[in-house]
mmCIF file of C-alpha atoms in Angstrom:
data_model
loop_
_atom_site.group_PDB
_atom_site.id
_atom_site.type_symbol
_atom_site.label_atom_id
_atom_site.label_comp_id
_atom_site.label_asym_id
_atom_site.label_seq_id
_atom_site.Cartn_x
_atom_site.Cartn_y
_atom_site.Cartn_z
ATOM 1 C CA MET A 15 -51.482 -3.610 -60.383
ATOM 2 C CA LEU A 16 -51.192 -0.225 -62.464
ATOM 3 C CA THR A 17 -49.166 -2.023 -65.664
ATOM 4 C CA LEU A 18 -50.389 -5.959 -64.318
ATOM 5 C CA ILE A 19 -52.862 -5.949 -67.109
ATOM 6 C CA PRO A 20 -51.012 -4.734 -69.742
ATOM 7 C CA GLY A 21 -47.503 -6.307 -68.886
ATOM 8 C CA ILE A 22 -49.298 -9.175 -69.726
ATOM 9 C CA ILE A 23 -50.843 -8.893 -72.318
ATOM 10 C CA ALA A 24 -47.633 -7.919 -74.033
ATOM 11 C CA VAL A 25 -45.782 -10.377 -72.984
ATOM 12 C CA GLY A 26 -48.443 -12.674 -74.137
ATOM 13 C CA LEU A 27 -48.346 -11.627 -77.399
ATOM 14 C CA MET A 28 -44.501 -12.102 -78.228
ATOM 15 C CA ALA A 29 -45.114 -15.116 -77.391
ATOM 16 C CA ARG A 30 -47.635 -16.020 -79.802
ATOM 17 C CA ARG A 31 -45.192 -14.914 -82.745
ATOM 18 C CA GLY A 32 -43.005 -17.528 -82.118
ATOM 19 C CA ALA A 33 -45.741 -20.569 -80.611
ATOM 20 C CA PRO A 34 -49.262 -19.304 -81.616
ATOM 21 C CA ARG A 35 -51.252 -22.129 -79.541
ATOM 22 C CA LEU A 36 -49.141 -22.057 -76.385
ATOM 23 C CA GLY A 37 -49.038 -18.177 -76.515
ATOM 24 C CA THR A 38 -52.118 -17.813 -76.900
ATOM 25 C CA ALA A 39 -53.555 -20.670 -74.269
ATOM 26 C CA GLY A 40 -51.021 -18.701 -71.755
ATOM 27 C CA LEU A 41 -52.786 -15.288 -72.125
ATOM 28 C CA VAL A 42 -56.002 -15.885 -71.612
ATOM 29 C CA LEU A 43 -55.374 -18.323 -68.537
ATOM 30 C CA ALA A 44 -52.617 -14.870 -67.048
ATOM 31 C CA PHE A 45 -54.983 -12.721 -68.439
ATOM 32 C CA ALA A 46 -58.564 -14.251 -66.130
ATOM 33 C CA GLY A 47 -55.656 -15.072 -63.293
ATOM 34 C CA PHE A 48 -54.958 -11.907 -62.791
ATOM 35 C CA MET A 49 -58.360 -10.227 -63.558
ATOM 36 C CA SER A 50 -60.037 -12.795 -60.839
ATOM 37 C CA LEU A 51 -57.330 -10.616 -58.364
ATOM 38 C CA PHE A 52 -59.825 -7.896 -58.389
ATOM 39 C CA TRP A 53 -62.095 -10.423 -56.349
ATOM 40 C CA SER A 54 -60.451 -12.851 -54.612
ATOM 41 C CA THR A 55 -59.062 -12.729 -51.093
ATOM 42 C CA VAL A 56 -55.516 -12.129 -51.766
ATOM 43 C CA ALA A 57 -56.748 -8.672 -52.971
ATOM 44 C CA GLY A 58 -58.841 -8.274 -50.669
ATOM 45 C CA SER A 59 -58.088 -9.440 -47.529
ATOM 46 C CA ASP A 60 -54.838 -6.762 -46.697
ATOM 47 C CA ASN A 61 -58.176 -4.289 -46.595
ATOM 48 C CA VAL A 62 -59.881 -6.135 -44.620
ATOM 49 C CA ALA A 63 -57.217 -6.471 -41.587
ATOM 50 C CA LEU A 64 -55.994 -3.158 -42.149
ATOM 51 C CA ALA A 65 -60.212 -2.036 -41.738
ATOM 52 C CA ALA A 66 -59.977 -4.123 -38.514
ATOM 53 C CA ALA A 67 -57.127 -3.167 -36.822
ATOM 54 C CA ARG A 68 -57.918 0.161 -37.702
ATOM 55 C CA ILE A 69 -61.292 -0.382 -34.907
ATOM 56 C CA GLY A 70 -60.026 -2.374 -32.842
ATOM 57 C CA VAL A 71 -60.920 -5.542 -34.009
ATOM 58 C CA SER A 72 -59.069 -8.664 -32.324
ATOM 59 C CA PRO A 73 -56.478 -10.158 -34.300
ATOM 60 C CA ALA A 74 -58.841 -13.584 -33.373
ATOM 61 C CA LEU A 75 -62.055 -11.955 -34.877
ATOM 62 C CA THR A 76 -60.438 -10.874 -37.683
ATOM 63 C CA GLY A 77 -58.697 -14.404 -38.805
ATOM 64 C CA ARG A 78 -62.816 -15.204 -38.520
ATOM 65 C CA LEU A 79 -63.909 -12.599 -40.757
ATOM 66 C CA LEU A 80 -61.770 -13.668 -43.836
ATOM 67 C CA ASP A 81 -61.878 -17.055 -43.120
ATOM 68 C CA SER A 82 -65.638 -16.506 -44.087
ATOM 69 C CA MET A 83 -65.174 -14.259 -46.412
ATOM 70 C CA GLY A 84 -62.997 -17.252 -47.738
ATOM 71 C CA ALA A 85 -65.685 -19.836 -48.368
ATOM 72 C CA VAL A 86 -68.116 -17.073 -50.042
ATOM 73 C CA PRO A 87 -68.844 -18.896 -53.583
ATOM 74 C CA ALA A 88 -68.095 -16.130 -55.357
ATOM 75 C CA ILE A 89 -64.440 -15.477 -53.447
ATOM 76 C CA GLY A 90 -63.427 -19.036 -53.179
ATOM 77 C CA LEU A 91 -63.908 -19.130 -56.933
ATOM 78 C CA GLY A 92 -61.968 -15.412 -57.208
ATOM 79 C CA SER A 93 -59.213 -17.014 -55.287
ATOM 80 C CA TRP A 94 -58.687 -19.882 -57.427
ATOM 81 C CA LEU A 95 -58.803 -18.860 -60.600
ATOM 82 C CA PHE A 96 -56.169 -16.306 -59.711
ATOM 83 C CA VAL A 97 -53.584 -18.982 -58.435
ATOM 84 C CA ALA A 98 -53.973 -21.352 -60.736
ATOM 85 C CA GLY A 99 -54.500 -19.218 -64.084
ATOM 86 C CA HIS A 100 -51.525 -16.775 -63.057
ATOM 87 C CA ILE A 101 -49.190 -19.683 -62.156
ATOM 88 C CA LEU A 102 -49.890 -21.678 -65.085
ATOM 89 C CA GLY A 103 -50.485 -19.049 -67.552
ATOM 90 C CA LEU A 104 -46.913 -18.019 -66.849
ATOM 91 C CA VAL A 105 -45.535 -21.012 -67.452
ATOM 92 C CA LEU A 106 -47.379 -21.604 -70.760
ATOM 93 C CA ILE A 107 -46.405 -18.019 -71.595
ATOM 94 C CA GLY A 108 -42.438 -18.664 -70.452
ATOM 95 C CA THR A 109 -42.933 -22.012 -72.816
ATOM 96 C CA ALA A 110 -43.985 -20.368 -75.180
ATOM 97 C CA LEU A 111 -41.050 -17.523 -75.348
ATOM 98 C CA TRP A 112 -38.751 -20.500 -75.680
ATOM 99 C CA ARG A 113 -39.690 -22.818 -77.705
ATOM 100 C CA GLY A 114 -40.575 -19.305 -80.256
ATOM 101 C CA HIS A 115 -37.031 -18.868 -79.496
ATOM 102 C CA VAL A 116 -38.951 -14.577 -78.987
ATOM 103 C CA LEU A 117 -36.490 -14.551 -76.073
ATOM 104 C CA PRO A 118 -32.931 -15.569 -75.959
ATOM 105 C CA SER A 119 -33.917 -19.353 -74.346
ATOM 106 C CA TRP A 120 -32.347 -17.670 -70.380
ATOM 107 C CA ALA A 121 -34.736 -15.413 -70.455
ATOM 108 C CA ALA A 122 -37.363 -17.300 -71.441
ATOM 109 C CA LEU A 123 -36.711 -19.998 -68.919
ATOM 110 C CA MET A 124 -36.263 -17.423 -66.695
ATOM 111 C CA PHE A 125 -39.467 -16.293 -67.383
ATOM 112 C CA ARG A 126 -41.195 -19.473 -66.470
ATOM 113 C CA ALA A 127 -39.181 -20.018 -63.803
ATOM 114 C CA GLY A 128 -39.873 -16.427 -61.778
ATOM 115 C CA THR A 129 -43.495 -17.796 -61.375
#
């Protein structure tokens, strides 16, 4: 998590060199996606499940609690933004790297395929 945001900014700025519009769109989407990770159930559910296990809450009740968390609109939106933003953003960045010839073609396509 420490290097995720600076890393995506660095790669996004590289992508903008060769394909400015595509790189910018990818950078904005990926940045929004990864920033929303902080208030989504993707990151928070692990902590809730661990805390519930430590105090002896049953797995069934823990599951209900996690389902209830996902139903909170802000948390659900954060989860949706994370999934959509990081997938679409990284695909666009990979495409911009490939189209702009910023990296060797195989590396740009691997970046894109890795999402």
